[in-house]
Amino acid sequence: HTHTRTHTPTHCPHFYSSPHTHILHTFSMTEESTRLFVGGLAWATDDRGLQEAFEKFGKVAEARVIVDRDSGRSRGFGFVTFEDARDCADALSSMNNQELDGRTIRVDHASQRGGGGGGGG
């Protein structure tokens, strides 16, 4: 008797369905160009305020004000990570030396700690 082929190779449609796999992959590749250091923050500025100030330029993956571990008070700086490097560049040029919560902030690309690589310009 003839052997009918009813079994097709299994294709798993769920493998690529997670919306996070693509974002995480590109995030790790372009982390340096999408992460900003923000200095000179007012004590009153928190994660939410930092995010709101920057999300007008694009999708913010993370906004974090660095706080003192003992006192819980802001240390006056933080980091904003964008999902898109172009949005990050727009925010850098637009927000550097602007006022946020009554303080003039300084915005720069976040430097990668300890990693090799060429110096910045």
Short mmCIF file of N, CA and C in Angstrom, two decimals:
data_model
loop_
_atom_site.label_atom_id
_atom_site.label_comp_id
_atom_site.label_asym_id
_atom_site.label_seq_id
_atom_site.Cartn_x
_atom_site.Cartn_y
_atom_site.Cartn_z
N HIS A 1 0.84 -1.19 0.00
CA HIS A 1 0.00 0.00 0.00
C HIS A 1 0.88 1.25 0.00
N THR A 2 0.30 2.37 -0.46
CA THR A 2 1.10 3.60 -0.59
C THR A 2 1.13 4.33 0.74
N HIS A 3 2.21 5.02 0.94
CA HIS A 3 2.40 5.76 2.19
C HIS A 3 2.03 7.22 1.92
N THR A 4 0.91 7.68 2.48
CA THR A 4 0.49 9.07 2.26
C THR A 4 1.16 9.96 3.31
N ARG A 5 1.58 11.08 2.84
CA ARG A 5 2.32 11.98 3.71
C ARG A 5 1.34 13.00 4.29
N THR A 6 0.90 12.77 5.50
CA THR A 6 -0.04 13.70 6.13
C THR A 6 0.67 14.53 7.19
N HIS A 7 1.86 14.10 7.56
CA HIS A 7 2.56 14.80 8.63
C HIS A 7 3.55 15.79 8.04
N THR A 8 3.27 17.05 8.20
CA THR A 8 4.20 18.08 7.72
C THR A 8 5.16 18.40 8.86
N PRO A 9 6.31 18.91 8.54
CA PRO A 9 7.26 19.27 9.62
C PRO A 9 6.60 20.26 10.58
N THR A 10 6.81 20.07 11.85
CA THR A 10 6.14 20.92 12.83
C THR A 10 6.69 22.33 12.76
N HIS A 11 5.78 23.25 12.63
CA HIS A 11 6.14 24.66 12.63
C HIS A 11 5.53 25.28 13.88
N CYS A 12 6.36 25.87 14.68
CA CYS A 12 5.85 26.44 15.93
C CYS A 12 5.59 27.92 15.73
N PRO A 13 4.34 28.34 15.63
CA PRO A 13 4.07 29.77 15.38
C PRO A 13 4.34 30.63 16.60
N HIS A 14 4.50 30.03 17.76
CA HIS A 14 4.68 30.82 18.99
C HIS A 14 6.13 31.24 19.20
N PHE A 15 7.04 30.65 18.46
CA PHE A 15 8.45 30.92 18.72
C PHE A 15 8.80 32.39 18.55
N TYR A 16 8.26 33.02 17.49
CA TYR A 16 8.59 34.42 17.25
C TYR A 16 7.48 35.37 17.67
N SER A 17 6.49 34.86 18.37
CA SER A 17 5.34 35.71 18.65
C SER A 17 5.56 36.67 19.82
N SER A 18 6.57 36.41 20.64
CA SER A 18 6.78 37.30 21.78
C SER A 18 7.24 38.66 21.30
N PRO A 19 6.57 39.73 21.73
CA PRO A 19 6.99 41.06 21.28
C PRO A 19 8.31 41.48 21.92
N HIS A 20 8.75 40.76 22.94
CA HIS A 20 9.95 41.17 23.67
C HIS A 20 11.24 40.64 23.06
N THR A 21 11.17 39.54 22.32
CA THR A 21 12.41 38.96 21.81
C THR A 21 13.13 39.95 20.91
N HIS A 22 12.40 40.60 20.01
CA HIS A 22 13.03 41.54 19.09
C HIS A 22 13.58 42.75 19.85
N ILE A 23 12.80 43.27 20.77
CA ILE A 23 13.21 44.45 21.52
C ILE A 23 14.47 44.15 22.33
N LEU A 24 14.49 43.03 23.02
CA LEU A 24 15.65 42.69 23.84
C LEU A 24 16.88 42.51 22.98
N HIS A 25 16.70 41.91 21.81
CA HIS A 25 17.84 41.67 20.94
C HIS A 25 18.44 42.98 20.47
N THR A 26 17.59 43.89 19.99
CA THR A 26 18.11 45.15 19.50
C THR A 26 18.60 46.00 20.67
N PHE A 27 17.96 45.86 21.81
CA PHE A 27 18.37 46.64 22.97
C PHE A 27 19.80 46.32 23.36
N SER A 28 20.13 45.02 23.40
CA SER A 28 21.47 44.65 23.82
C SER A 28 22.52 45.07 22.80
N MET A 29 22.11 45.12 21.53
CA MET A 29 23.06 45.51 20.49
C MET A 29 23.32 47.01 20.47
N THR A 30 22.31 47.78 20.79
CA THR A 30 22.44 49.23 20.66
C THR A 30 22.31 49.94 22.00
N GLU A 31 22.57 49.23 23.06
CA GLU A 31 22.35 49.82 24.39
C GLU A 31 23.11 51.13 24.56
N GLU A 32 24.34 51.16 24.06
CA GLU A 32 25.16 52.34 24.26
C GLU A 32 24.57 53.56 23.57
N SER A 33 23.98 53.38 22.41
CA SER A 33 23.47 54.53 21.66
C SER A 33 22.03 54.89 22.04
N THR A 34 21.42 54.12 22.93
CA THR A 34 20.05 54.43 23.33
C THR A 34 19.95 54.81 24.81
N ARG A 35 21.07 54.86 25.51
CA ARG A 35 21.06 55.13 26.94
C ARG A 35 21.69 56.48 27.22
N LEU A 36 20.96 57.31 27.95
CA LEU A 36 21.43 58.65 28.29
C LEU A 36 21.69 58.79 29.77
N PHE A 37 22.74 59.53 30.08
CA PHE A 37 23.01 59.94 31.46
C PHE A 37 22.38 61.31 31.63
N VAL A 38 21.66 61.51 32.72
CA VAL A 38 21.03 62.80 33.01
C VAL A 38 21.52 63.27 34.37
N GLY A 39 22.26 64.37 34.37
CA GLY A 39 22.80 64.89 35.63
C GLY A 39 22.18 66.22 36.00
N GLY A 40 22.40 66.64 37.24
CA GLY A 40 21.88 67.91 37.72
C GLY A 40 20.40 67.89 38.05
N LEU A 41 19.88 66.69 38.34
CA LEU A 41 18.45 66.57 38.63
C LEU A 41 18.08 67.22 39.97
N ALA A 42 16.89 67.77 40.02
CA ALA A 42 16.36 68.30 41.28
C ALA A 42 16.06 67.13 42.22
N TRP A 43 16.10 67.38 43.51
CA TRP A 43 15.81 66.31 44.47
C TRP A 43 14.40 65.77 44.26
N ALA A 44 13.51 66.64 43.78
CA ALA A 44 12.11 66.25 43.63
C ALA A 44 11.86 65.34 42.42
N THR A 45 12.79 65.32 41.48
CA THR A 45 12.57 64.53 40.26
C THR A 45 12.70 63.04 40.57
N ASP A 46 11.65 62.28 40.22
CA ASP A 46 11.69 60.83 40.43
C ASP A 46 11.65 60.12 39.09
N ASP A 47 11.61 58.79 39.13
CA ASP A 47 11.61 57.99 37.89
C ASP A 47 10.51 58.44 36.95
N ARG A 48 9.32 58.65 37.51
CA ARG A 48 8.16 59.01 36.68
C ARG A 48 8.37 60.38 36.02
N GLY A 49 8.84 61.34 36.81
CA GLY A 49 9.08 62.68 36.26
C GLY A 49 10.13 62.66 35.18
N LEU A 50 11.16 61.84 35.38
CA LEU A 50 12.22 61.72 34.39
C LEU A 50 11.67 61.11 33.11
N GLN A 51 10.86 60.08 33.25
CA GLN A 51 10.28 59.43 32.07
C GLN A 51 9.37 60.40 31.32
N GLU A 52 8.54 61.13 32.05
CA GLU A 52 7.61 62.06 31.40
C GLU A 52 8.35 63.16 30.65
N ALA A 53 9.50 63.57 31.18
CA ALA A 53 10.27 64.63 30.52
C ALA A 53 10.86 64.16 29.20
N PHE A 54 11.17 62.86 29.12
CA PHE A 54 11.86 62.35 27.94
C PHE A 54 10.98 61.60 26.95
N GLU A 55 9.80 61.13 27.39
CA GLU A 55 9.02 60.28 26.50
C GLU A 55 8.37 61.04 25.35
N LYS A 56 8.42 62.37 25.38
CA LYS A 56 7.90 63.12 24.24
C LYS A 56 8.79 62.95 23.00
N PHE A 57 10.00 62.42 23.20
CA PHE A 57 10.91 62.21 22.07
C PHE A 57 10.78 60.81 21.48
N GLY A 58 10.14 59.91 22.21
CA GLY A 58 9.98 58.54 21.72
C GLY A 58 9.73 57.58 22.87
N LYS A 59 9.66 56.30 22.53
CA LYS A 59 9.34 55.27 23.52
C LYS A 59 10.50 55.07 24.48
N VAL A 60 10.24 55.30 25.76
CA VAL A 60 11.26 55.12 26.79
C VAL A 60 11.17 53.70 27.35
N ALA A 61 12.26 52.97 27.25
CA ALA A 61 12.29 51.61 27.78
C ALA A 61 12.44 51.63 29.29
N GLU A 62 13.24 52.57 29.78
CA GLU A 62 13.46 52.68 31.23
C GLU A 62 13.93 54.08 31.58
N ALA A 63 13.43 54.60 32.69
CA ALA A 63 13.91 55.87 33.23
C ALA A 63 14.15 55.64 34.71
N ARG A 64 15.37 55.89 35.16
CA ARG A 64 15.67 55.59 36.54
C ARG A 64 16.53 56.68 37.17
N VAL A 65 16.04 57.23 38.28
CA VAL A 65 16.81 58.17 39.07
C VAL A 65 17.59 57.34 40.09
N ILE A 66 18.89 57.60 40.17
CA ILE A 66 19.73 56.85 41.11
C ILE A 66 19.55 57.45 42.51
N VAL A 67 19.23 56.59 43.46
CA VAL A 67 19.00 57.06 44.83
C VAL A 67 20.05 56.49 45.77
N ASP A 68 20.28 57.22 46.85
CA ASP A 68 21.22 56.76 47.87
C ASP A 68 20.60 55.57 48.60
N ARG A 69 21.39 54.52 48.74
CA ARG A 69 20.85 53.29 49.34
C ARG A 69 20.43 53.50 50.79
N ASP A 70 21.17 54.30 51.52
CA ASP A 70 20.86 54.48 52.94
C ASP A 70 19.71 55.45 53.18
N SER A 71 19.79 56.61 52.54
CA SER A 71 18.78 57.64 52.81
C SER A 71 17.56 57.54 51.91
N GLY A 72 17.72 56.91 50.74
CA GLY A 72 16.61 56.83 49.80
C GLY A 72 16.41 58.11 49.01
N ARG A 73 17.29 59.08 49.22
CA ARG A 73 17.18 60.35 48.50
C ARG A 73 17.87 60.26 47.14
N SER A 74 17.38 61.08 46.21
CA SER A 74 18.00 61.15 44.89
C SER A 74 19.45 61.59 45.01
N ARG A 75 20.31 61.00 44.18
CA ARG A 75 21.71 61.41 44.16
C ARG A 75 21.94 62.47 43.09
N GLY A 76 20.84 62.95 42.46
CA GLY A 76 20.95 64.06 41.53
C GLY A 76 21.26 63.67 40.10
N PHE A 77 21.22 62.37 39.80
CA PHE A 77 21.41 61.95 38.41
C PHE A 77 20.64 60.69 38.14
N GLY A 78 20.51 60.37 36.87
CA GLY A 78 19.77 59.18 36.49
C GLY A 78 20.08 58.77 35.07
N PHE A 79 19.36 57.78 34.60
CA PHE A 79 19.57 57.26 33.25
C PHE A 79 18.23 57.08 32.55
N VAL A 80 18.21 57.38 31.27
CA VAL A 80 17.02 57.17 30.45
C VAL A 80 17.43 56.31 29.27
N THR A 81 16.71 55.20 29.07
CA THR A 81 17.01 54.31 27.94
C THR A 81 15.85 54.34 26.97
N PHE A 82 16.16 54.66 25.72
CA PHE A 82 15.15 54.68 24.66
C PHE A 82 15.17 53.36 23.91
N GLU A 83 14.07 53.06 23.22
CA GLU A 83 14.04 51.86 22.39
C GLU A 83 14.63 52.13 21.02
N ASP A 84 14.71 53.39 20.63
CA ASP A 84 15.22 53.74 19.31
C ASP A 84 16.35 54.76 19.43
N ALA A 85 17.46 54.49 18.76
CA ALA A 85 18.64 55.36 18.86
C ALA A 85 18.37 56.77 18.33
N ARG A 86 17.51 56.89 17.31
CA ARG A 86 17.21 58.22 16.77
C ARG A 86 16.45 59.07 17.78
N ASP A 87 15.51 58.44 18.50
CA ASP A 87 14.78 59.16 19.55
C ASP A 87 15.76 59.62 20.63
N CYS A 88 16.70 58.74 20.93
CA CYS A 88 17.70 59.04 21.95
C CYS A 88 18.53 60.26 21.53
N ALA A 89 18.94 60.30 20.26
CA ALA A 89 19.73 61.43 19.76
C ALA A 89 18.93 62.73 19.80
N ASP A 90 17.64 62.65 19.47
CA ASP A 90 16.78 63.83 19.53
C ASP A 90 16.68 64.36 20.96
N ALA A 91 16.49 63.43 21.89
CA ALA A 91 16.36 63.82 23.29
C ALA A 91 17.65 64.44 23.81
N LEU A 92 18.77 63.88 23.41
CA LEU A 92 20.06 64.40 23.85
C LEU A 92 20.24 65.84 23.39
N SER A 93 20.00 66.10 22.10
CA SER A 93 20.21 67.46 21.59
C SER A 93 19.17 68.44 22.12
N SER A 94 17.96 67.95 22.40
CA SER A 94 16.90 68.85 22.84
C SER A 94 16.90 69.12 24.34
N MET A 95 17.31 68.12 25.12
CA MET A 95 17.18 68.24 26.58
C MET A 95 18.43 68.72 27.30
N ASN A 96 19.59 68.65 26.66
CA ASN A 96 20.81 69.08 27.33
C ASN A 96 20.74 70.58 27.65
N ASN A 97 21.06 70.93 28.89
CA ASN A 97 21.03 72.31 29.38
C ASN A 97 19.63 72.91 29.44
N GLN A 98 18.60 72.02 29.47
CA GLN A 98 17.23 72.50 29.64
C GLN A 98 16.86 72.41 31.12
N GLU A 99 15.74 73.07 31.45
CA GLU A 99 15.31 73.07 32.84
C GLU A 99 14.30 71.97 33.10
N LEU A 100 14.51 71.24 34.18
CA LEU A 100 13.57 70.20 34.60
C LEU A 100 13.37 70.35 36.10
N ASP A 101 12.13 70.57 36.51
CA ASP A 101 11.80 70.77 37.93
C ASP A 101 12.67 71.85 38.57
N GLY A 102 12.92 72.94 37.81
CA GLY A 102 13.64 74.08 38.35
C GLY A 102 15.15 73.97 38.32
N ARG A 103 15.69 72.89 37.79
CA ARG A 103 17.14 72.73 37.72
C ARG A 103 17.56 72.55 36.27
N THR A 104 18.71 73.13 35.90
CA THR A 104 19.25 72.93 34.56
C THR A 104 19.95 71.58 34.54
N ILE A 105 19.49 70.70 33.65
CA ILE A 105 20.04 69.35 33.62
C ILE A 105 21.11 69.22 32.54
N ARG A 106 21.98 68.25 32.72
CA ARG A 106 23.01 67.93 31.75
C ARG A 106 22.72 66.55 31.20
N VAL A 107 22.63 66.44 29.88
CA VAL A 107 22.31 65.16 29.25
C VAL A 107 23.47 64.74 28.36
N ASP A 108 23.88 63.49 28.48
CA ASP A 108 24.99 62.97 27.69
C ASP A 108 24.77 61.49 27.46
N HIS A 109 25.49 60.93 26.49
CA HIS A 109 25.40 59.47 26.32
C HIS A 109 25.99 58.82 27.55
N ALA A 110 25.32 57.77 28.03
CA ALA A 110 25.83 57.06 29.19
C ALA A 110 27.06 56.28 28.77
N SER A 111 28.13 56.42 29.55
CA SER A 111 29.36 55.69 29.21
C SER A 111 29.26 54.28 29.75
N GLN A 112 29.76 53.34 28.98
CA GLN A 112 29.73 51.94 29.43
C GLN A 112 30.89 51.75 30.40
N ARG A 113 30.58 51.24 31.57
CA ARG A 113 31.61 51.03 32.58
C ARG A 113 32.48 49.83 32.24
N GLY A 114 33.78 50.02 32.36
CA GLY A 114 34.70 48.90 32.27
C GLY A 114 34.89 48.28 30.90
N GLY A 115 34.04 48.63 29.93
CA GLY A 115 34.18 48.00 28.62
C GLY A 115 35.31 48.64 27.84
N GLY A 116 35.92 47.89 26.94
CA GLY A 116 36.94 48.45 26.08
C GLY A 116 36.27 49.31 25.03
N GLY A 117 37.06 49.72 24.04
CA GLY A 117 36.45 50.50 22.96
C GLY A 117 37.02 51.88 22.90
N GLY A 118 36.77 52.54 21.82
CA GLY A 118 37.35 53.86 21.58
C GLY A 118 36.77 54.92 22.47
N GLY A 119 37.49 56.01 22.59
CA GLY A 119 37.01 57.11 23.41
C GLY A 119 35.93 57.88 22.70
N GLY A 120 35.16 58.61 23.48
CA GLY A 120 34.07 59.40 22.91
C GLY A 120 34.58 60.70 22.34
N GLY A 121 33.71 61.45 21.68
CA GLY A 121 34.11 62.71 21.09
C GLY A 121 33.52 63.87 21.82
#
